[in-house]
Short mmCIF file of N, CA and C in Angstrom, two decimals:
data_model
loop_
_atom_site.label_atom_id
_atom_site.label_comp_id
_atom_site.label_asym_id
_atom_site.label_seq_id
_atom_site.Cartn_x
_atom_site.Cartn_y
_atom_site.Cartn_z
N MET A 1 36.15 22.02 55.17
CA MET A 1 34.82 20.95 55.72
C MET A 1 35.38 19.29 55.34
N LEU A 2 35.86 19.21 54.25
CA LEU A 2 36.09 17.83 53.80
C LEU A 2 37.37 17.02 54.70
N LEU A 3 37.74 17.94 55.14
CA LEU A 3 38.92 17.63 56.12
C LEU A 3 38.53 16.81 57.71
N LEU A 4 37.21 18.16 58.38
CA LEU A 4 36.07 18.26 59.23
C LEU A 4 35.65 16.24 59.03
N ALA A 5 35.60 16.45 58.03
CA ALA A 5 34.86 14.66 57.80
C ALA A 5 35.40 13.62 57.57
N ALA A 6 36.80 13.75 57.11
CA ALA A 6 37.91 12.99 57.29
C ALA A 6 38.27 12.53 58.65
N ASN A 7 38.48 13.57 59.77
CA ASN A 7 38.78 13.37 60.52
C ASN A 7 37.20 12.79 61.77
N ALA A 8 36.42 12.95 60.96
CA ALA A 8 35.42 12.74 62.09
C ALA A 8 35.14 11.24 61.67
N GLY A 9 35.45 10.95 60.18
CA GLY A 9 35.46 8.99 60.55
C GLY A 9 36.44 8.53 60.59
N LEU A 10 37.73 9.01 60.50
CA LEU A 10 38.45 7.95 61.64
C LEU A 10 38.13 8.15 63.10
N GLY A 11 37.63 8.99 63.58
CA GLY A 11 37.01 9.08 64.90
C GLY A 11 37.92 10.51 66.07
N GLY A 12 39.25 10.98 64.73
CA GLY A 12 40.13 11.76 65.59
C GLY A 12 39.41 12.88 65.56
N GLY A 13 39.35 12.76 67.10
CA GLY A 13 38.87 14.69 67.29
C GLY A 13 40.46 15.59 67.51
N ALA A 14 41.40 15.18 67.80
CA ALA A 14 42.16 16.32 67.51
C ALA A 14 43.09 17.18 66.25
N GLY A 15 42.32 16.10 65.45
CA GLY A 15 42.56 16.94 64.15
C GLY A 15 41.92 18.39 64.06
N THR A 16 40.60 18.30 64.24
CA THR A 16 39.50 19.48 64.50
C THR A 16 39.48 20.10 65.13
N ILE A 17 39.95 20.06 66.46
CA ILE A 17 41.00 20.84 67.88
C ILE A 17 42.07 21.95 66.77
N VAL A 18 43.01 21.38 66.26
CA VAL A 18 43.39 22.13 65.47
C VAL A 18 43.22 22.77 64.63
N PHE A 19 42.89 22.18 63.74
CA PHE A 19 41.51 23.19 62.35
C PHE A 19 41.35 24.46 63.01
N ILE A 20 40.32 23.83 64.17
CA ILE A 20 39.82 25.35 65.03
C ILE A 20 40.99 26.63 65.23
N ILE A 21 41.95 26.06 66.00
CA ILE A 21 42.89 27.02 66.72
C ILE A 21 43.75 27.61 65.64
N LEU A 22 44.14 26.55 64.31
CA LEU A 22 44.66 27.53 63.51
C LEU A 22 43.71 28.31 62.83
N ILE A 23 42.21 28.50 62.72
CA ILE A 23 41.47 29.47 62.52
C ILE A 23 41.96 30.52 62.90
N PHE A 24 41.58 29.99 64.68
CA PHE A 24 41.40 31.34 65.49
C PHE A 24 42.86 32.45 65.85
N GLY A 25 44.06 31.46 65.37
CA GLY A 25 45.10 31.45 64.92
C GLY A 25 45.22 32.70 63.85
N LEU A 26 44.63 32.81 62.66
CA LEU A 26 44.60 33.92 61.46
C LEU A 26 43.69 34.53 61.50
N MET A 27 42.04 34.25 62.51
CA MET A 27 41.46 35.40 63.21
C MET A 27 42.32 36.30 63.55
N TYR A 28 43.23 35.85 64.74
CA TYR A 28 44.24 37.15 65.79
C TYR A 28 45.42 37.86 64.37
N PHE A 29 45.60 37.36 63.58
CA PHE A 29 46.78 37.70 63.04
C PHE A 29 46.23 38.75 62.13
N MET A 30 44.92 38.38 61.61
CA MET A 30 44.59 39.20 60.39
C MET A 30 43.37 40.58 60.93
N MET A 31 42.80 40.01 61.77
CA MET A 31 41.64 41.35 62.48
C MET A 31 42.50 42.17 63.86
N ILE A 32 42.36 41.11 64.40
CA ILE A 32 42.47 41.99 65.89
C ILE A 32 44.16 42.62 66.57
N ARG A 33 45.25 41.33 65.53
CA ARG A 33 46.62 42.65 66.09
C ARG A 33 46.26 44.19 65.38
N PRO A 34 45.89 44.03 63.69
CA PRO A 34 46.42 45.36 63.38
C PRO A 34 45.13 46.16 63.70
N GLN A 35 44.35 46.08 64.74
CA GLN A 35 43.46 46.99 65.04
C GLN A 35 44.32 47.29 66.32
N LYS A 36 44.61 46.19 67.40
CA LYS A 36 45.46 47.34 68.41
C LYS A 36 46.76 48.21 68.29
N LYS A 37 47.22 47.69 67.05
CA LYS A 37 48.28 48.70 66.31
C LYS A 37 47.79 49.71 66.40
N GLN A 38 46.05 50.59 65.07
CA GLN A 38 45.91 51.24 65.22
C GLN A 38 45.67 51.99 66.64
N GLN A 39 44.52 51.72 67.64
CA GLN A 39 44.70 52.12 68.31
C GLN A 39 45.52 52.61 69.42
N GLN A 40 46.58 52.19 69.14
CA GLN A 40 47.70 52.20 69.91
C GLN A 40 49.01 53.54 69.24
N LYS A 41 48.52 53.37 67.79
CA LYS A 41 49.34 54.56 67.23
C LYS A 41 47.96 55.85 67.00
N HIS A 42 46.59 55.91 67.33
CA HIS A 42 45.57 56.66 68.28
C HIS A 42 46.21 57.28 69.37
N GLN A 43 46.53 56.53 70.19
CA GLN A 43 46.89 56.63 71.95
C GLN A 43 47.85 57.41 71.79
N ASP A 44 49.01 57.27 71.31
CA ASP A 44 49.85 58.11 70.89
C ASP A 44 49.72 59.59 70.60
N MET A 45 48.94 59.25 69.12
CA MET A 45 48.72 60.69 68.72
C MET A 45 48.18 61.88 69.21
N MET A 46 46.75 61.03 70.47
CA MET A 46 46.67 62.15 71.58
C MET A 46 47.23 62.54 72.68
N SER A 47 48.36 61.13 73.18
CA SER A 47 48.74 61.98 74.11
C SER A 47 49.83 63.39 73.51
N LYS A 48 50.20 63.32 72.38
CA LYS A 48 50.82 64.52 71.88
C LYS A 48 50.26 65.80 71.40
N LEU A 49 48.54 65.68 71.67
CA LEU A 49 48.01 66.55 71.41
C LEU A 49 48.73 67.94 72.08
N GLN A 50 48.82 69.41 71.74
CA GLN A 50 49.19 70.45 72.90
C GLN A 50 47.68 71.18 71.26
N VAL A 51 48.35 72.53 72.08
CA VAL A 51 47.45 73.80 71.70
C VAL A 51 47.90 74.28 71.21
N GLY A 52 47.48 74.89 69.69
CA GLY A 52 47.41 75.28 68.37
C GLY A 52 48.43 74.78 67.48
N ASP A 53 47.72 72.68 67.33
CA ASP A 53 48.24 72.18 66.11
C ASP A 53 46.87 71.63 65.59
N LYS A 54 46.64 72.31 64.41
CA LYS A 54 45.93 71.89 63.98
C LYS A 54 44.93 70.13 63.77
N ILE A 55 43.95 70.80 63.75
CA ILE A 55 43.61 69.16 63.39
C ILE A 55 41.55 69.19 62.94
N VAL A 56 41.09 67.28 62.68
CA VAL A 56 40.52 67.31 61.88
C VAL A 56 39.66 66.23 62.77
N THR A 57 38.26 66.70 62.79
CA THR A 57 37.48 65.82 63.83
C THR A 57 36.92 64.17 62.76
N ILE A 58 35.96 63.77 63.09
CA ILE A 58 36.01 62.60 62.62
C ILE A 58 34.36 62.80 61.61
N GLY A 59 33.99 64.22 61.87
CA GLY A 59 33.18 64.21 61.04
C GLY A 59 33.68 65.75 60.00
N ARG A 60 34.83 65.95 60.15
CA ARG A 60 35.86 66.56 58.74
C ARG A 60 35.85 67.81 59.20
N LEU A 61 35.62 68.47 60.49
CA LEU A 61 35.64 69.77 60.56
C LEU A 61 37.46 70.01 61.02
N HIS A 62 37.56 71.08 60.41
CA HIS A 62 39.11 71.79 60.54
C HIS A 62 38.86 72.67 61.75
N GLY A 63 39.49 72.59 62.52
CA GLY A 63 40.38 73.48 63.19
C GLY A 63 41.67 73.51 64.18
N VAL A 64 41.92 74.58 64.60
CA VAL A 64 42.78 74.78 65.64
C VAL A 64 42.51 74.75 67.30
N VAL A 65 43.76 74.23 68.44
CA VAL A 65 43.25 73.09 69.75
C VAL A 65 44.03 74.93 70.13
N ASP A 66 42.21 75.19 70.72
CA ASP A 66 42.51 76.36 71.55
C ASP A 66 43.46 75.83 72.85
N SER A 67 42.53 75.02 73.19
CA SER A 67 42.38 74.59 74.96
C SER A 67 42.16 72.90 75.42
N ILE A 68 42.41 72.60 76.02
CA ILE A 68 42.40 70.73 76.08
C ILE A 68 42.37 71.20 78.11
N ASP A 69 41.27 70.38 78.08
CA ASP A 69 40.38 69.92 79.67
C ASP A 69 41.37 68.18 79.71
N GLU A 70 41.53 68.00 80.40
CA GLU A 70 42.41 66.20 80.30
C GLU A 70 41.16 66.27 81.44
N ASP A 71 40.46 66.59 82.36
CA ASP A 71 39.48 66.16 83.34
C ASP A 71 38.49 65.52 82.87
N ALA A 72 38.12 66.55 82.00
CA ALA A 72 37.00 66.15 81.07
C ALA A 72 36.87 65.42 80.45
N LYS A 73 38.11 65.25 79.50
CA LYS A 73 38.51 65.14 77.92
C LYS A 73 38.30 65.62 77.37
N THR A 74 37.94 66.88 77.25
CA THR A 74 37.37 67.33 75.91
C THR A 74 38.65 68.58 75.37
N VAL A 75 38.27 68.87 73.92
CA VAL A 75 39.24 69.72 73.40
C VAL A 75 38.14 71.12 72.74
N THR A 76 39.14 71.96 72.82
CA THR A 76 37.89 73.77 72.37
C THR A 76 39.21 74.13 71.38
N LEU A 77 37.89 73.80 70.15
CA LEU A 77 38.53 73.94 69.33
C LEU A 77 38.32 75.29 68.31
N ASP A 78 39.24 76.18 67.87
CA ASP A 78 39.00 77.68 67.33
C ASP A 78 38.92 77.58 65.94
N CYS A 79 37.69 77.65 65.36
CA CYS A 79 37.00 77.72 63.74
C CYS A 79 37.26 78.51 63.29
N ASP A 80 37.70 79.43 62.76
CA ASP A 80 37.38 80.55 62.64
C ASP A 80 36.69 81.79 63.01
N GLY A 81 37.41 81.25 64.57
CA GLY A 81 36.74 82.90 65.49
C GLY A 81 35.49 82.01 66.56
N ILE A 82 35.12 80.99 65.80
CA ILE A 82 33.94 79.80 66.41
C ILE A 82 34.62 78.54 67.46
N TYR A 83 34.56 79.02 68.83
CA TYR A 83 34.92 77.59 69.77
C TYR A 83 33.94 76.63 69.66
N LEU A 84 34.48 75.72 69.59
CA LEU A 84 33.83 74.52 69.95
C LEU A 84 34.38 73.89 70.52
N VAL A 85 33.34 72.62 70.83
CA VAL A 85 34.01 71.89 72.75
C VAL A 85 33.56 70.46 71.78
N PHE A 86 34.69 69.64 71.49
CA PHE A 86 34.98 68.27 71.26
C PHE A 86 35.04 67.33 72.27
N ASP A 87 34.84 66.09 72.98
CA ASP A 87 35.28 64.90 72.95
C ASP A 87 36.46 64.50 72.02
N ARG A 88 37.44 64.27 73.31
CA ARG A 88 39.05 64.20 72.51
C ARG A 88 39.00 62.76 71.49
N THR A 89 37.67 61.83 71.96
CA THR A 89 37.34 60.82 70.76
C THR A 89 37.00 60.71 69.81
N ALA A 90 36.41 62.38 69.46
CA ALA A 90 35.98 63.09 68.15
C ALA A 90 37.16 63.28 67.15
N ILE A 91 38.13 63.45 67.72
CA ILE A 91 39.56 64.11 66.61
C ILE A 91 40.39 62.71 66.12
N MET A 92 40.64 62.77 64.81
CA MET A 92 40.60 62.18 63.52
C MET A 92 42.13 62.13 63.75
N ARG A 93 42.22 63.38 63.12
CA ARG A 93 43.65 63.76 62.83
C ARG A 93 44.47 64.76 63.05
N VAL A 94 45.86 65.32 63.68
CA VAL A 94 46.76 66.10 63.92
C VAL A 94 47.32 66.34 63.51
N ASP A 95 47.78 67.53 62.62
CA ASP A 95 48.56 67.67 62.32
C ASP A 95 49.66 69.20 63.31
N HIS A 96 50.72 68.58 63.25
CA HIS A 96 51.98 69.44 64.61
C HIS A 96 52.22 70.29 63.53
N VAL A 97 51.94 71.25 64.13
CA VAL A 97 52.72 73.04 63.66
C VAL A 97 53.86 72.94 64.81
N GLU A 98 55.01 72.59 63.79
CA GLU A 98 55.75 73.08 64.16
C GLU A 98 56.53 74.80 63.34
N ALA A 99 57.76 74.86 64.66
CA ALA A 99 58.18 76.57 64.46
C ALA A 99 59.30 76.20 63.92
N VAL A 100 59.76 77.20 62.74
CA VAL A 100 60.96 77.18 62.12
C VAL A 100 62.01 77.97 62.21
N LYS A 101 62.96 77.73 63.51
CA LYS A 101 64.00 77.72 63.94
C LYS A 101 64.40 79.29 62.72
N PRO A 102 65.11 80.23 63.52
CA PRO A 102 65.84 81.52 62.52
C PRO A 102 67.15 80.85 61.54
N ALA A 103 67.58 79.88 63.07
CA ALA A 103 69.41 79.38 62.32
C ALA A 103 68.86 78.43 61.14
N GLU A 104 67.52 77.61 60.95
CA GLU A 104 67.10 76.97 60.22
C GLU A 104 67.79 77.84 58.06
N LYS A 105 66.11 79.29 58.89
CA LYS A 105 65.84 79.67 57.70
C LYS A 105 67.39 80.00 56.84
N GLU A 106 68.16 80.20 57.59
CA GLU A 106 69.53 80.48 57.30
C GLU A 106 70.29 80.08 56.90
N GLU A 107 70.85 79.00 56.79
CA GLU A 107 70.87 77.69 56.43
C GLU A 107 70.23 77.20 55.27
N THR A 108 68.82 77.56 54.94
CA THR A 108 68.31 76.84 53.61
C THR A 108 68.82 78.41 52.39
N SER A 109 68.67 79.66 53.18
CA SER A 109 68.66 81.17 52.03
C SER A 109 70.44 81.08 51.44
N ALA A 110 71.60 80.32 52.60
CA ALA A 110 72.55 79.95 52.05
C ALA A 110 72.89 78.96 50.61
N THR A 111 72.08 77.97 51.24
CA THR A 111 72.24 76.66 50.20
C THR A 111 71.85 77.25 48.56
N GLU A 112 70.69 78.12 48.50
CA GLU A 112 70.32 78.20 47.32
C GLU A 112 71.18 79.25 46.84
N PRO A 113 71.63 80.17 47.55
CA PRO A 113 72.84 80.60 45.96
C PRO A 113 73.90 79.32 44.89
N GLU A 114 74.16 78.55 46.26
CA GLU A 114 75.48 77.96 45.91
C GLU A 114 74.64 76.71 44.80
N ALA A 115 73.36 76.16 45.42
CA ALA A 115 72.67 75.40 44.31
C ALA A 115 72.23 76.23 43.11
N ALA A 116 71.84 77.22 42.87
CA ALA A 116 71.90 77.82 41.97
C ALA A 116 72.96 78.18 40.62
N ALA A 117 73.96 78.31 41.93
CA ALA A 117 75.43 78.69 41.53
C ALA A 117 76.16 76.98 40.27
N LYS A 118 75.59 76.16 40.64
CA LYS A 118 75.55 74.92 40.26
C LYS A 118 74.80 74.89 38.65
N ASP A 119 73.66 74.96 38.79
CA ASP A 119 72.65 74.84 37.50
C ASP A 119 73.46 75.56 36.76
N VAL A 120 73.57 76.44 36.99
CA VAL A 120 74.26 77.75 36.09
C VAL A 120 75.57 77.21 35.57
N LYS A 121 76.33 76.65 36.29
CA LYS A 121 77.25 75.41 35.45
C LYS A 121 76.95 74.82 34.82
N GLU A 122 76.00 74.24 35.07
CA GLU A 122 76.01 72.55 34.26
C GLU A 122 74.73 72.73 33.34
N THR A 123 74.22 74.21 32.95
CA THR A 123 73.86 74.37 31.34
C THR A 123 74.78 74.90 30.72
N PRO A 124 75.49 75.97 30.99
CA PRO A 124 76.81 75.41 29.71
C PRO A 124 77.21 74.08 29.39
N ASP A 125 77.74 73.03 30.63
CA ASP A 125 78.27 72.27 29.87
C ASP A 125 76.98 71.08 29.01
N ALA A 126 75.99 71.08 29.25
CA ALA A 126 74.92 70.62 27.98
C ALA A 126 74.95 71.51 27.02
N ASP A 127 74.71 72.86 26.48
CA ASP A 127 75.24 73.28 25.58
C ASP A 127 75.89 73.10 25.05
N ASP A 128 77.47 73.16 25.34
CA ASP A 128 78.97 72.39 24.60
C ASP A 128 78.31 70.99 24.13
N ALA A 129 77.58 70.15 24.91
CA ALA A 129 77.56 68.96 23.89
C ALA A 129 76.68 68.86 23.23
N GLN A 130 75.64 70.03 23.00
CA GLN A 130 74.52 69.93 21.93
C GLN A 130 75.21 71.01 20.83
N GLU A 131 76.28 71.85 20.76
CA GLU A 131 76.82 72.32 19.76
C GLU A 131 78.03 71.22 18.71
N SER A 132 78.61 70.62 20.39
CA SER A 132 79.94 69.42 19.28
C SER A 132 78.71 68.60 18.46
N THR A 133 77.41 68.35 19.15
CA THR A 133 77.04 67.15 18.32
C THR A 133 76.26 67.94 16.93
N ASP A 134 75.99 69.40 16.71
CA ASP A 134 75.59 70.26 16.20
C ASP A 134 76.31 70.34 14.89
N LYS A 135 77.50 70.21 14.99
CA LYS A 135 78.92 71.01 14.71
C LYS A 135 79.21 69.94 12.96
N PRO A 136 79.29 68.51 13.69
CA PRO A 136 79.49 67.45 12.15
C PRO A 136 77.79 67.44 11.52
N GLU A 137 76.89 67.94 11.91
CA GLU A 137 74.76 67.87 11.13
C GLU A 137 75.92 69.00 9.83
N ASN A 138 76.34 69.78 10.37
CA ASN A 138 76.59 71.57 9.96
C ASN A 138 77.56 70.91 8.38
N LYS A 139 78.68 70.23 8.68
CA LYS A 139 79.46 69.99 8.03
C LYS A 139 79.28 68.99 7.11
N GLU A 140 78.32 68.28 6.41
CA GLU A 140 77.89 67.69 6.18
C GLU A 140 77.05 68.37 5.01
#
């Protein structure tokens, strides 16, 4: 306010215009831009929606996508045997279900024994370190 009064007293309207533009610039970066990013993220999530995905609606109802109607922009959810139809805009969050490939399962099972063997090897080393510290104390 003091800035506006000082500029008005001097007869300079250019300072006031710069101040107003600065305020609008701050509003854009603080309010409009983050909202656009959030809308884009939600749009990307909705474009990747597939049958079988687990979703949560804006009413906190959890279900699995049974069918998608692109023309009517609706989604049919299977909620423990009860089928409900919702607008696509009612979807708040999507948890994509990814199938685990058999090859990945074999790799994880093959690495688990190796990791267990490494843990076994590390444990005696730790015991040896404790024994070496215990021996001088026992001599005293």
